[in-house]
DNA sequence: CGGCCGTTTGAGCCACATCAACCGGGGTGG
DNA sequence: CCACCCCGGTTGATGTGGCTCAAACGGCCG
């Protein structure tokens, strides 16, 4: 709290300064403390980036509209460790928000929240009070059954909205948990409501994001219902690779912060079987997975065994893109 | 076409007259022709009802807003064979549209289209050009895999929007097919675009409907991933019963226009196994299913074996219901 | 009456679950 | 610093839910 008030008054550069101090401090410490400090540094940097971005784009507010979407990405600050890119990609591409609306949305957001690994972002059945955007890290939505079994219904990476659909309905039957330390931005539902009244693009954006995630769910349905364990696993890996790539990250080699147990709950398998199928894929030289680092060795073949077609992840131009940003007045 | 132009100029009462003529004609005919005539009658009646409803509610346009939602349902015409109720329930409850917006949406709609059983409404990958609302009949969204297997990702009954999510994304990987003769209303994407600009409630409504269907999909995911065949089947039956009931139909005994093959594709099972599981449920006196007519004999027990909780089908009040309809100007 | 589609029933099999044990690394406590 | 432990991954043995193949049945339509 008081911490929040403090950093809110700093300039982005001051924030970056604070961040690097923490990084230096972190060096000699033990693992635990080190991780904490680093995570704090990341949070500060992220916030700094965000503030810079908002300040930089403020002038354009109701100005350029047509080139808005493209120019967004290029104007993102080239900050190394903590990239805003995936995040802005989602806003501008998937949600098709003009810069002015991105700006409005981010300005309305509360301070980024830092979450530890395994923390629960939304509990099952909880009353929803804010729109959540995952800025860094990974998370998943879990549904727990009476017999103790769990089924994951969504996997989120940086840039994804955590609960666009539940927000429209007011509650959720899944609980959302982080899989890594994560940074989340929240826009309270009240703010969002007033925003949407003035900025129809934001409502449409939430609709698009909801639809996007529903499309992914449909693929999962097809997999769970009709595909072999191997195909399901391969498909999931393809999907994550693609989504990361679209977010601007490396799609060949990346962190996959999931235990085999968690993979099993995504794929509807037992963790023992996940293990065996993973090895199958390794032996066939399609992938490598070691200590959470996944490498795709033969994308072609992986796509084929997964029956994967990335089309559903690529977004078409919004149906009516001759949009006016219609100011904030 | 020319047919369409003709009926467009008739009054609702004339339309009803035409419909009952067809019903009389149908009596002595053979099965095939009879079915055609009856279906034509239903279409005419539906259109008549719709027109009456629109005319009746026109005066209220930008008038009452707060009591709008409730008053809608009551003002629906009590037409016997062809009920508008499920349909208006969706618009007003699930999409939370004030009457004025319902009216605007329906006025923008093209003439209802009649579809035969098994007809394809949207083909896989087709370019979407309209928002579709199922007024009567049933349909499902199918994803076909390379090995010939099919997985159903959605089941639609009267009142459901057929493609709210795909509409936001511009294309779909599933094809939507009717399961019975059906009547569909379409609003072209162009009209919808201009509508949404003036009426934010419509955009929000589409978002809500998308989210609603996504919530159902998540339940299916949990079932496919983690439940036994029996539980899955039971759950599906509970879901349909509940949805029909919410739409105003009988939730104890109703038509389930699905072959065992189609049930299998919904549940991710083989049709042989669906048969056996159905018999299990029959022997346990939980249900009866004969010739497409389903009867729930022990709802309590059925819910328990399905691990079914209808909460996810009930919609909460819209998060910010202190909405103004803000006219059409 | 004959063909077709959907349902029913049986026999055998396979993908995946379950149970159980072991391993290896990293964090913890003594 | 070492011993321990816990968690996640790995491996084997065995069980089973649901699949496949195959054939008979029954109603509906031509």
PDB file of C-alpha atoms in Angstrom, chain A residues 155-284:
ATOM      1  CA  UNK A 155      -3.467 -21.768 -20.231  1.00  0.00           C
ATOM      2  CA  UNK A 156      -2.384 -18.154 -20.158  1.00  0.00           C
ATOM      3  CA  UNK A 157       0.910 -16.563 -21.160  1.00  0.00           C
ATOM      4  CA  UNK A 158       2.074 -12.955 -21.032  1.00  0.00           C
ATOM      5  CA  UNK A 159      -0.346 -10.687 -22.757  1.00  0.00           C
ATOM      6  CA  UNK A 160      -3.430 -12.811 -22.261  1.00  0.00           C
ATOM      7  CA  UNK A 161      -6.515 -11.508 -20.582  1.00  0.00           C
ATOM      8  CA  UNK A 162      -7.242 -13.740 -17.630  1.00  0.00           C
ATOM      9  CA  UNK A 163     -10.992 -13.578 -17.421  1.00  0.00           C
ATOM     10  CA  UNK A 164     -12.652 -11.745 -20.266  1.00  0.00           C
ATOM     11  CA  UNK A 165     -15.549 -14.161 -20.449  1.00  0.00           C
ATOM     12  CA  UNK A 166     -16.211 -14.534 -16.753  1.00  0.00           C
ATOM     13  CA  UNK A 167     -16.272 -10.784 -16.517  1.00  0.00           C
ATOM     14  CA  UNK A 168     -19.281 -10.634 -18.783  1.00  0.00           C
ATOM     15  CA  UNK A 169     -21.126 -13.189 -16.702  1.00  0.00           C
ATOM     16  CA  UNK A 170     -20.132 -11.989 -13.269  1.00  0.00           C
ATOM     17  CA  UNK A 171     -18.707 -15.171 -11.854  1.00  0.00           C
ATOM     18  CA  UNK A 172     -16.604 -18.131 -12.774  1.00  0.00           C
ATOM     19  CA  UNK A 173     -16.525 -21.806 -11.954  1.00  0.00           C
ATOM     20  CA  UNK A 174     -12.816 -22.094 -12.471  1.00  0.00           C
ATOM     21  CA  UNK A 175     -10.069 -20.824 -10.289  1.00  0.00           C
ATOM     22  CA  UNK A 176      -7.125 -19.129 -11.923  1.00  0.00           C
ATOM     23  CA  UNK A 177      -3.689 -19.853 -10.536  1.00  0.00           C
ATOM     24  CA  UNK A 178      -0.258 -18.651 -11.486  1.00  0.00           C
ATOM     25  CA  UNK A 179       2.306 -21.156 -12.697  1.00  0.00           C
ATOM     26  CA  UNK A 180       5.255 -18.831 -12.283  1.00  0.00           C
ATOM     27  CA  UNK A 181       5.811 -15.577 -10.502  1.00  0.00           C
ATOM     28  CA  UNK A 182       3.632 -13.196 -12.455  1.00  0.00           C
ATOM     29  CA  UNK A 183       2.668  -9.593 -12.913  1.00  0.00           C
ATOM     30  CA  UNK A 184      -0.964  -8.743 -13.385  1.00  0.00           C
ATOM     31  CA  UNK A 185      -2.677  -5.516 -14.267  1.00  0.00           C
ATOM     32  CA  UNK A 186      -6.213  -4.988 -13.075  1.00  0.00           C
ATOM     33  CA  UNK A 187      -8.935  -2.622 -14.210  1.00  0.00           C
ATOM     34  CA  UNK A 188     -11.785  -2.483 -11.755  1.00  0.00           C
ATOM     35  CA  UNK A 189     -15.132  -3.474 -13.141  1.00  0.00           C
ATOM     36  CA  UNK A 190     -16.553  -0.090 -12.265  1.00  0.00           C
ATOM     37  CA  UNK A 191     -13.900   1.781 -14.203  1.00  0.00           C
ATOM     38  CA  UNK A 192     -14.288  -0.646 -17.043  1.00  0.00           C
ATOM     39  CA  UNK A 193     -18.002   0.018 -17.186  1.00  0.00           C
ATOM     40  CA  UNK A 194     -17.611   3.750 -17.571  1.00  0.00           C
ATOM     41  CA  UNK A 195     -14.774   3.241 -20.032  1.00  0.00           C
ATOM     42  CA  UNK A 196     -16.905   1.000 -22.209  1.00  0.00           C
ATOM     43  CA  UNK A 197     -19.678   3.542 -22.343  1.00  0.00           C
ATOM     44  CA  UNK A 198     -17.441   6.146 -23.929  1.00  0.00           C
ATOM     45  CA  UNK A 199     -15.273   3.757 -25.881  1.00  0.00           C
ATOM     46  CA  UNK A 200     -17.173   1.111 -27.734  1.00  0.00           C
ATOM     47  CA  UNK A 201     -13.916  -0.271 -29.038  1.00  0.00           C
ATOM     48  CA  UNK A 202     -13.104  -1.534 -25.578  1.00  0.00           C
ATOM     49  CA  UNK A 203     -16.294  -3.534 -25.307  1.00  0.00           C
ATOM     50  CA  UNK A 204     -15.622  -4.953 -28.729  1.00  0.00           C
ATOM     51  CA  UNK A 205     -12.083  -5.734 -27.727  1.00  0.00           C
ATOM     52  CA  UNK A 206     -13.196  -7.712 -24.720  1.00  0.00           C
ATOM     53  CA  UNK A 207     -15.639  -9.539 -26.913  1.00  0.00           C
ATOM     54  CA  UNK A 208     -12.867 -10.395 -29.357  1.00  0.00           C
ATOM     55  CA  UNK A 209     -10.550 -11.616 -26.650  1.00  0.00           C
ATOM     56  CA  UNK A 210     -13.327 -13.758 -25.223  1.00  0.00           C
ATOM     57  CA  UNK A 211     -13.990 -15.215 -28.647  1.00  0.00           C
ATOM     58  CA  UNK A 212     -10.300 -15.849 -29.195  1.00  0.00           C
ATOM     59  CA  UNK A 213     -10.003 -17.843 -26.029  1.00  0.00           C
ATOM     60  CA  UNK A 214     -13.176 -19.709 -26.849  1.00  0.00           C
ATOM     61  CA  UNK A 215     -11.647 -20.700 -30.181  1.00  0.00           C
ATOM     62  CA  UNK A 216      -8.697 -22.184 -28.344  1.00  0.00           C
ATOM     63  CA  UNK A 217     -11.061 -24.059 -26.071  1.00  0.00           C
ATOM     64  CA  UNK A 218     -12.793 -25.550 -29.068  1.00  0.00           C
ATOM     65  CA  UNK A 219      -9.494 -26.944 -30.284  1.00  0.00           C
ATOM     66  CA  UNK A 220      -8.938 -28.458 -26.880  1.00  0.00           C
ATOM     67  CA  UNK A 221     -12.383 -29.999 -27.040  1.00  0.00           C
ATOM     68  CA  UNK A 222     -11.581 -31.642 -30.340  1.00  0.00           C
ATOM     69  CA  UNK A 223      -8.348 -32.933 -28.868  1.00  0.00           C
ATOM     70  CA  UNK A 224      -9.833 -34.290 -25.657  1.00  0.00           C
ATOM     71  CA  UNK A 225     -12.682 -35.905 -27.482  1.00  0.00           C
ATOM     72  CA  UNK A 226     -11.066 -37.399 -30.503  1.00  0.00           C
ATOM     73  CA  UNK A 227      -7.273 -37.318 -30.502  1.00  0.00           C
ATOM     74  CA  UNK A 228      -4.654 -39.683 -29.147  1.00  0.00           C
ATOM     75  CA  UNK A 229      -2.561 -38.703 -26.178  1.00  0.00           C
ATOM     76  CA  UNK A 230       0.423 -38.051 -28.422  1.00  0.00           C
ATOM     77  CA  UNK A 231      -1.515 -35.798 -30.762  1.00  0.00           C
ATOM     78  CA  UNK A 232      -3.016 -33.910 -27.854  1.00  0.00           C
ATOM     79  CA  UNK A 233       0.327 -33.259 -26.259  1.00  0.00           C
ATOM     80  CA  UNK A 234       1.928 -32.270 -29.537  1.00  0.00           C
ATOM     81  CA  UNK A 235      -0.964 -29.975 -30.283  1.00  0.00           C
ATOM     82  CA  UNK A 236      -0.685 -28.222 -26.979  1.00  0.00           C
ATOM     83  CA  UNK A 237       3.010 -27.617 -27.505  1.00  0.00           C
ATOM     84  CA  UNK A 238       2.374 -26.263 -30.988  1.00  0.00           C
ATOM     85  CA  UNK A 239      -0.279 -23.968 -29.669  1.00  0.00           C
ATOM     86  CA  UNK A 240       1.907 -22.539 -26.942  1.00  0.00           C
ATOM     87  CA  UNK A 241       4.827 -22.106 -29.319  1.00  0.00           C
ATOM     88  CA  UNK A 242       2.626 -20.236 -31.741  1.00  0.00           C
ATOM     89  CA  UNK A 243       1.073 -18.032 -29.145  1.00  0.00           C
ATOM     90  CA  UNK A 244       4.464 -17.096 -27.749  1.00  0.00           C
ATOM     91  CA  UNK A 245       5.741 -16.375 -31.215  1.00  0.00           C
ATOM     92  CA  UNK A 246       2.809 -14.109 -31.965  1.00  0.00           C
ATOM     93  CA  UNK A 247       3.561 -12.332 -28.691  1.00  0.00           C
ATOM     94  CA  UNK A 248       7.047 -11.679 -29.999  1.00  0.00           C
ATOM     95  CA  UNK A 249       8.935 -14.373 -28.154  1.00  0.00           C
ATOM     96  CA  UNK A 250      11.006 -17.212 -29.521  1.00  0.00           C
ATOM     97  CA  UNK A 251       8.808 -19.988 -30.808  1.00  0.00           C
ATOM     98  CA  UNK A 252      11.569 -22.587 -31.102  1.00  0.00           C
ATOM     99  CA  UNK A 253      12.949 -22.691 -27.617  1.00  0.00           C
ATOM    100  CA  UNK A 254      11.045 -21.411 -24.658  1.00  0.00           C
ATOM    101  CA  UNK A 255      10.234 -21.953 -21.014  1.00  0.00           C
ATOM    102  CA  UNK A 256       7.326 -24.260 -20.395  1.00  0.00           C
ATOM    103  CA  UNK A 257       6.651 -23.786 -16.706  1.00  0.00           C
ATOM    104  CA  UNK A 258       4.531 -26.901 -16.264  1.00  0.00           C
ATOM    105  CA  UNK A 259       5.128 -30.057 -14.316  1.00  0.00           C
ATOM    106  CA  UNK A 260       4.009 -33.280 -15.920  1.00  0.00           C
ATOM    107  CA  UNK A 261       1.165 -33.348 -13.466  1.00  0.00           C
ATOM    108  CA  UNK A 262      -0.025 -29.997 -14.738  1.00  0.00           C
ATOM    109  CA  UNK A 263       0.372 -31.066 -18.330  1.00  0.00           C
ATOM    110  CA  UNK A 264      -1.712 -34.111 -17.487  1.00  0.00           C
ATOM    111  CA  UNK A 265      -4.501 -31.929 -16.160  1.00  0.00           C
ATOM    112  CA  UNK A 266      -4.461 -29.892 -19.324  1.00  0.00           C
ATOM    113  CA  UNK A 267      -4.534 -32.934 -21.591  1.00  0.00           C
ATOM    114  CA  UNK A 268      -6.909 -35.041 -19.543  1.00  0.00           C
ATOM    115  CA  UNK A 269      -4.289 -37.749 -18.977  1.00  0.00           C
ATOM    116  CA  UNK A 270      -2.493 -39.263 -16.033  1.00  0.00           C
ATOM    117  CA  UNK A 271       0.908 -37.854 -15.306  1.00  0.00           C
ATOM    118  CA  UNK A 272       2.546 -41.220 -15.827  1.00  0.00           C
ATOM    119  CA  UNK A 273       1.211 -41.354 -19.305  1.00  0.00           C
ATOM    120  CA  UNK A 274       2.273 -37.804 -20.031  1.00  0.00           C
ATOM    121  CA  UNK A 275       5.761 -38.875 -19.153  1.00  0.00           C
ATOM    122  CA  UNK A 276       5.706 -41.780 -21.572  1.00  0.00           C
ATOM    123  CA  UNK A 277       4.256 -39.738 -24.391  1.00  0.00           C
ATOM    124  CA  UNK A 278       6.816 -37.020 -23.831  1.00  0.00           C
ATOM    125  CA  UNK A 279       9.526 -39.574 -24.225  1.00  0.00           C
ATOM    126  CA  UNK A 280       7.938 -40.829 -27.387  1.00  0.00           C
ATOM    127  CA  UNK A 281       8.139 -37.323 -28.804  1.00  0.00           C
ATOM    128  CA  UNK A 282      11.717 -36.997 -27.611  1.00  0.00           C
ATOM    129  CA  UNK A 283      12.760 -40.273 -29.182  1.00  0.00           C
ATOM    130  CA  UNK A 284      11.135 -39.293 -32.427  1.00  0.00           C
TER     131      UNK A 284
END
